[in-house]
Amino acid sequence: MLRHEFQPGKLVAGLFLTVTGAVYAGDAGGLWETPWFVAVPLVVGGLCLAGAAAVVTRDVRRRRGGGSRGAGSRHEAGSCSGAGSR
């Protein structure tokens, strides 16, 4: 299994989007009534917290001097699908 960098911002965003889905699944299943506008504060609040977590993570990694990768390290030259196929 390939190892990757832990990104808490994505974890927080995924958690809030999952909670939003669970709230609407409970409404669809008849467990409770959920107004349509409940998703707005859940999603917006989750994205704001995810952004804050990402900024804090970036600052901590910069101060420690590790974990920062360059822009070109994600996709090596020619490794993307379709590169050079035309």
PDB file of N, CA and C in Angstrom, residues 24-79:
ATOM      1  N   TYR A  24     -29.618  13.532   6.301  1.00  0.00           N
ATOM      2  CA  TYR A  24     -30.633  13.383   5.265  1.00  0.00           C
ATOM      3  C   TYR A  24     -31.056  11.930   5.074  1.00  0.00           C
ATOM      4  N   ALA A  25     -30.171  10.983   5.356  1.00  0.00           N
ATOM      5  CA  ALA A  25     -30.560   9.572   5.295  1.00  0.00           C
ATOM      6  C   ALA A  25     -31.566   9.257   6.398  1.00  0.00           C
ATOM      7  N   GLY A  26     -31.361   9.828   7.580  1.00  0.00           N
ATOM      8  CA  GLY A  26     -32.332   9.650   8.661  1.00  0.00           C
ATOM      9  C   GLY A  26     -33.668  10.266   8.317  1.00  0.00           C
ATOM     10  N   ASP A  27     -33.644  11.384   7.635  1.00  0.00           N
ATOM     11  CA  ASP A  27     -34.888  12.012   7.197  1.00  0.00           C
ATOM     12  C   ASP A  27     -35.581  11.144   6.145  1.00  0.00           C
ATOM     13  N   ALA A  28     -34.816  10.618   5.208  1.00  0.00           N
ATOM     14  CA  ALA A  28     -35.400   9.779   4.162  1.00  0.00           C
ATOM     15  C   ALA A  28     -35.941   8.474   4.732  1.00  0.00           C
ATOM     16  N   GLY A  29     -35.304   7.959   5.778  1.00  0.00           N
ATOM     17  CA  GLY A  29     -35.752   6.718   6.406  1.00  0.00           C
ATOM     18  C   GLY A  29     -36.908   6.903   7.363  1.00  0.00           C
ATOM     19  N   GLY A  30     -37.308   8.140   7.592  1.00  0.00           N
ATOM     20  CA  GLY A  30     -38.446   8.401   8.469  1.00  0.00           C
ATOM     21  C   GLY A  30     -38.103   8.427   9.951  1.00  0.00           C
ATOM     22  N   LEU A  31     -36.808   8.487  10.288  1.00  0.00           N
ATOM     23  CA  LEU A  31     -36.430   8.528  11.695  1.00  0.00           C
ATOM     24  C   LEU A  31     -36.663   9.897  12.321  1.00  0.00           C
ATOM     25  N   TRP A  32     -36.516  10.957  11.531  1.00  0.00           N
ATOM     26  CA  TRP A  32     -36.758  12.324  11.993  1.00  0.00           C
ATOM     27  C   TRP A  32     -37.025  13.217  10.798  1.00  0.00           C
ATOM     28  N   GLU A  33     -37.475  14.425  11.074  1.00  0.00           N
ATOM     29  CA  GLU A  33     -37.748  15.422  10.036  1.00  0.00           C
ATOM     30  C   GLU A  33     -36.569  16.398   9.979  1.00  0.00           C
ATOM     31  N   THR A  34     -36.067  16.628   8.770  1.00  0.00           N
ATOM     32  CA  THR A  34     -34.953  17.541   8.590  1.00  0.00           C
ATOM     33  C   THR A  34     -35.331  18.611   7.580  1.00  0.00           C
ATOM     34  N   PRO A  35     -35.310  19.889   7.965  1.00  0.00           N
ATOM     35  CA  PRO A  35     -35.570  20.945   6.982  1.00  0.00           C
ATOM     36  C   PRO A  35     -34.481  20.965   5.913  1.00  0.00           C
ATOM     37  N   TRP A  36     -34.811  21.453   4.749  1.00  0.00           N
ATOM     38  CA  TRP A  36     -33.873  21.437   3.628  1.00  0.00           C
ATOM     39  C   TRP A  36     -32.638  22.280   3.875  1.00  0.00           C
ATOM     40  N   PHE A  37     -32.772  23.344   4.658  1.00  0.00           N
ATOM     41  CA  PHE A  37     -31.673  24.288   4.837  1.00  0.00           C
ATOM     42  C   PHE A  37     -30.650  23.846   5.879  1.00  0.00           C
ATOM     43  N   VAL A  38     -30.819  22.700   6.490  1.00  0.00           N
ATOM     44  CA  VAL A  38     -29.865  22.224   7.502  1.00  0.00           C
ATOM     45  C   VAL A  38     -28.507  21.928   6.875  1.00  0.00           C
ATOM     46  N   ALA A  39     -28.496  21.561   5.618  1.00  0.00           N
ATOM     47  CA  ALA A  39     -27.234  21.213   4.959  1.00  0.00           C
ATOM     48  C   ALA A  39     -26.307  22.420   4.823  1.00  0.00           C
ATOM     49  N   VAL A  40     -26.874  23.603   4.682  1.00  0.00           N
ATOM     50  CA  VAL A  40     -26.042  24.788   4.453  1.00  0.00           C
ATOM     51  C   VAL A  40     -25.083  25.055   5.618  1.00  0.00           C
ATOM     52  N   PRO A  41     -25.555  25.164   6.863  1.00  0.00           N
ATOM     53  CA  PRO A  41     -24.586  25.407   7.937  1.00  0.00           C
ATOM     54  C   PRO A  41     -23.654  24.220   8.191  1.00  0.00           C
ATOM     55  N   LEU A  42     -24.146  22.999   7.975  1.00  0.00           N
ATOM     56  CA  LEU A  42     -23.277  21.840   8.163  1.00  0.00           C
ATOM     57  C   LEU A  42     -22.127  21.839   7.156  1.00  0.00           C
ATOM     58  N   VAL A  43     -22.449  22.045   5.894  1.00  0.00           N
ATOM     59  CA  VAL A  43     -21.415  22.008   4.858  1.00  0.00           C
ATOM     60  C   VAL A  43     -20.490  23.221   4.957  1.00  0.00           C
ATOM     61  N   VAL A  44     -21.058  24.412   5.099  1.00  0.00           N
ATOM     62  CA  VAL A  44     -20.229  25.625   5.178  1.00  0.00           C
ATOM     63  C   VAL A  44     -19.373  25.610   6.435  1.00  0.00           C
ATOM     64  N   GLY A  45     -19.957  25.250   7.563  1.00  0.00           N
ATOM     65  CA  GLY A  45     -19.188  25.167   8.805  1.00  0.00           C
ATOM     66  C   GLY A  45     -18.088  24.126   8.717  1.00  0.00           C
ATOM     67  N   GLY A  46     -18.404  22.990   8.112  1.00  0.00           N
ATOM     68  CA  GLY A  46     -17.399  21.944   7.948  1.00  0.00           C
ATOM     69  C   GLY A  46     -16.260  22.372   7.049  1.00  0.00           C
ATOM     70  N   LEU A  47     -16.589  23.065   5.962  1.00  0.00           N
ATOM     71  CA  LEU A  47     -15.539  23.533   5.058  1.00  0.00           C
ATOM     72  C   LEU A  47     -14.678  24.611   5.704  1.00  0.00           C
ATOM     73  N   CYS A  48     -15.295  25.467   6.517  1.00  0.00           N
ATOM     74  CA  CYS A  48     -14.504  26.480   7.237  1.00  0.00           C
ATOM     75  C   CYS A  48     -13.566  25.826   8.250  1.00  0.00           C
ATOM     76  N   LEU A  49     -14.066  24.843   8.990  1.00  0.00           N
ATOM     77  CA  LEU A  49     -13.201  24.138   9.941  1.00  0.00           C
ATOM     78  C   LEU A  49     -12.113  23.348   9.218  1.00  0.00           C
ATOM     79  N   ALA A  50     -12.446  22.780   8.069  1.00  0.00           N
ATOM     80  CA  ALA A  50     -11.445  22.046   7.285  1.00  0.00           C
ATOM     81  C   ALA A  50     -10.355  22.990   6.796  1.00  0.00           C
ATOM     82  N   GLY A  51     -10.748  24.172   6.363  1.00  0.00           N
ATOM     83  CA  GLY A  51      -9.755  25.161   5.936  1.00  0.00           C
ATOM     84  C   GLY A  51      -8.862  25.589   7.079  1.00  0.00           C
ATOM     85  N   ALA A  52      -9.456  25.786   8.257  1.00  0.00           N
ATOM     86  CA  ALA A  52      -8.663  26.162   9.426  1.00  0.00           C
ATOM     87  C   ALA A  52      -7.692  25.040   9.803  1.00  0.00           C
ATOM     88  N   ALA A  53      -8.157  23.803   9.743  1.00  0.00           N
ATOM     89  CA  ALA A  53      -7.284  22.667  10.056  1.00  0.00           C
ATOM     90  C   ALA A  53      -6.144  22.565   9.045  1.00  0.00           C
ATOM     91  N   ALA A  54      -6.433  22.829   7.782  1.00  0.00           N
ATOM     92  CA  ALA A  54      -5.391  22.772   6.753  1.00  0.00           C
ATOM     93  C   ALA A  54      -4.354  23.870   6.957  1.00  0.00           C
ATOM     94  N   VAL A  55      -4.795  25.066   7.330  1.00  0.00           N
ATOM     95  CA  VAL A  55      -3.859  26.173   7.568  1.00  0.00           C
ATOM     96  C   VAL A  55      -2.968  25.871   8.778  1.00  0.00           C
ATOM     97  N   VAL A  56      -3.565  25.359   9.845  1.00  0.00           N
ATOM     98  CA  VAL A  56      -2.783  25.019  11.034  1.00  0.00           C
ATOM     99  C   VAL A  56      -1.780  23.915  10.701  1.00  0.00           C
ATOM    100  N   THR A  57      -2.224  22.909   9.946  1.00  0.00           N
ATOM    101  CA  THR A  57      -1.329  21.814   9.561  1.00  0.00           C
ATOM    102  C   THR A  57      -0.168  22.329   8.728  1.00  0.00           C
ATOM    103  N   ARG A  58      -0.463  23.205   7.772  1.00  0.00           N
ATOM    104  CA  ARG A  58       0.594  23.764   6.925  1.00  0.00           C
ATOM    105  C   ARG A  58       1.604  24.550   7.759  1.00  0.00           C
ATOM    106  N   ASP A  59       1.110  25.358   8.698  1.00  0.00           N
ATOM    107  CA  ASP A  59       2.011  26.149   9.538  1.00  0.00           C
ATOM    108  C   ASP A  59       2.882  25.264  10.426  1.00  0.00           C
ATOM    109  N   VAL A  60       2.292  24.216  10.994  1.00  0.00           N
ATOM    110  CA  VAL A  60       3.057  23.302  11.847  1.00  0.00           C
ATOM    111  C   VAL A  60       4.129  22.602  11.028  1.00  0.00           C
ATOM    112  N   ARG A  61       3.794  22.156   9.831  1.00  0.00           N
ATOM    113  CA  ARG A  61       4.773  21.454   8.995  1.00  0.00           C
ATOM    114  C   ARG A  61       5.877  22.384   8.527  1.00  0.00           C
ATOM    115  N   ARG A  62       5.551  23.634   8.260  1.00  0.00           N
ATOM    116  CA  ARG A  62       6.591  24.584   7.857  1.00  0.00           C
ATOM    117  C   ARG A  62       7.548  24.865   9.001  1.00  0.00           C
ATOM    118  N   ARG A  63       7.021  24.983  10.218  1.00  0.00           N
ATOM    119  CA  ARG A  63       7.882  25.266  11.370  1.00  0.00           C
ATOM    120  C   ARG A  63       8.775  24.092  11.706  1.00  0.00           C
ATOM    121  N   ARG A  64       8.267  22.882  11.510  1.00  0.00           N
ATOM    122  CA  ARG A  64       9.077  21.696  11.786  1.00  0.00           C
ATOM    123  C   ARG A  64      10.064  21.418  10.669  1.00  0.00           C
ATOM    124  N   GLY A  65       9.815  21.986   9.496  1.00  0.00           N
ATOM    125  CA  GLY A  65      10.749  21.832   8.394  1.00  0.00           C
ATOM    126  C   GLY A  65      10.615  20.545   7.619  1.00  0.00           C
ATOM    127  N   GLY A  66       9.557  19.793   7.834  1.00  0.00           N
ATOM    128  CA  GLY A  66       9.397  18.533   7.118  1.00  0.00           C
ATOM    129  C   GLY A  66       7.986  18.376   6.593  1.00  0.00           C
ATOM    130  N   GLY A  67       7.794  17.392   5.750  1.00  0.00           N
ATOM    131  CA  GLY A  67       6.468  17.078   5.248  1.00  0.00           C
ATOM    132  C   GLY A  67       6.010  17.927   4.093  1.00  0.00           C
ATOM    133  N   SER A  68       6.795  18.900   3.709  1.00  0.00           N
ATOM    134  CA  SER A  68       6.399  19.758   2.595  1.00  0.00           C
ATOM    135  C   SER A  68       7.000  19.222   1.313  1.00  0.00           C
ATOM    136  N   ARG A  69       6.133  19.000   0.338  1.00  0.00           N
ATOM    137  CA  ARG A  69       6.611  18.498  -0.945  1.00  0.00           C
ATOM    138  C   ARG A  69       6.447  19.580  -1.983  1.00  0.00           C
ATOM    139  N   GLY A  70       7.299  19.542  -2.987  1.00  0.00           N
ATOM    140  CA  GLY A  70       7.223  20.516  -4.064  1.00  0.00           C
ATOM    141  C   GLY A  70       6.024  20.264  -4.948  1.00  0.00           C
ATOM    142  N   ALA A  71       5.701  21.242  -5.799  1.00  0.00           N
ATOM    143  CA  ALA A  71       4.526  21.133  -6.656  1.00  0.00           C
ATOM    144  C   ALA A  71       4.694  20.040  -7.701  1.00  0.00           C
ATOM    145  N   GLY A  72       5.923  19.751  -8.101  1.00  0.00           N
ATOM    146  CA  GLY A  72       6.140  18.773  -9.148  1.00  0.00           C
ATOM    147  C   GLY A  72       6.241  17.343  -8.655  1.00  0.00           C
ATOM    148  N   SER A  73       6.258  17.120  -7.354  1.00  0.00           N
ATOM    149  CA  SER A  73       6.461  15.767  -6.863  1.00  0.00           C
ATOM    150  C   SER A  73       5.196  14.926  -6.912  1.00  0.00           C
ATOM    151  N   ARG A  74       4.058  15.541  -7.040  1.00  0.00           N
ATOM    152  CA  ARG A  74       2.808  14.789  -7.051  1.00  0.00           C
ATOM    153  C   ARG A  74       2.664  13.990  -8.340  1.00  0.00           C
ATOM    154  N   HIS A  75       2.939  14.611  -9.457  1.00  0.00           N
ATOM    155  CA  HIS A  75       2.866  13.935 -10.745  1.00  0.00           C
ATOM    156  C   HIS A  75       4.238  14.038 -11.409  1.00  0.00           C
ATOM    157  N   GLU A  76       4.922  12.954 -11.475  1.00  0.00           N
ATOM    158  CA  GLU A  76       6.219  12.946 -12.112  1.00  0.00           C
ATOM    159  C   GLU A  76       6.037  13.160 -13.610  1.00  0.00           C
ATOM    160  N   ALA A  77       7.054  13.612 -14.257  1.00  0.00           N
ATOM    161  CA  ALA A  77       6.992  13.894 -15.694  1.00  0.00           C
ATOM    162  C   ALA A  77       6.656  12.615 -16.445  1.00  0.00           C
ATOM    163  N   GLY A  78       5.585  12.660 -17.217  1.00  0.00           N
ATOM    164  CA  GLY A  78       5.193  11.526 -18.040  1.00  0.00           C
ATOM    165  C   GLY A  78       4.411  10.463 -17.317  1.00  0.00           C
ATOM    166  N   SER A  79       4.144  10.616 -16.019  1.00  0.00           N
ATOM    167  CA  SER A  79       3.448   9.572 -15.300  1.00  0.00           C
ATOM    168  C   SER A  79       1.931   9.722 -15.349  1.00  0.00           C
TER     169      SER A  79
END
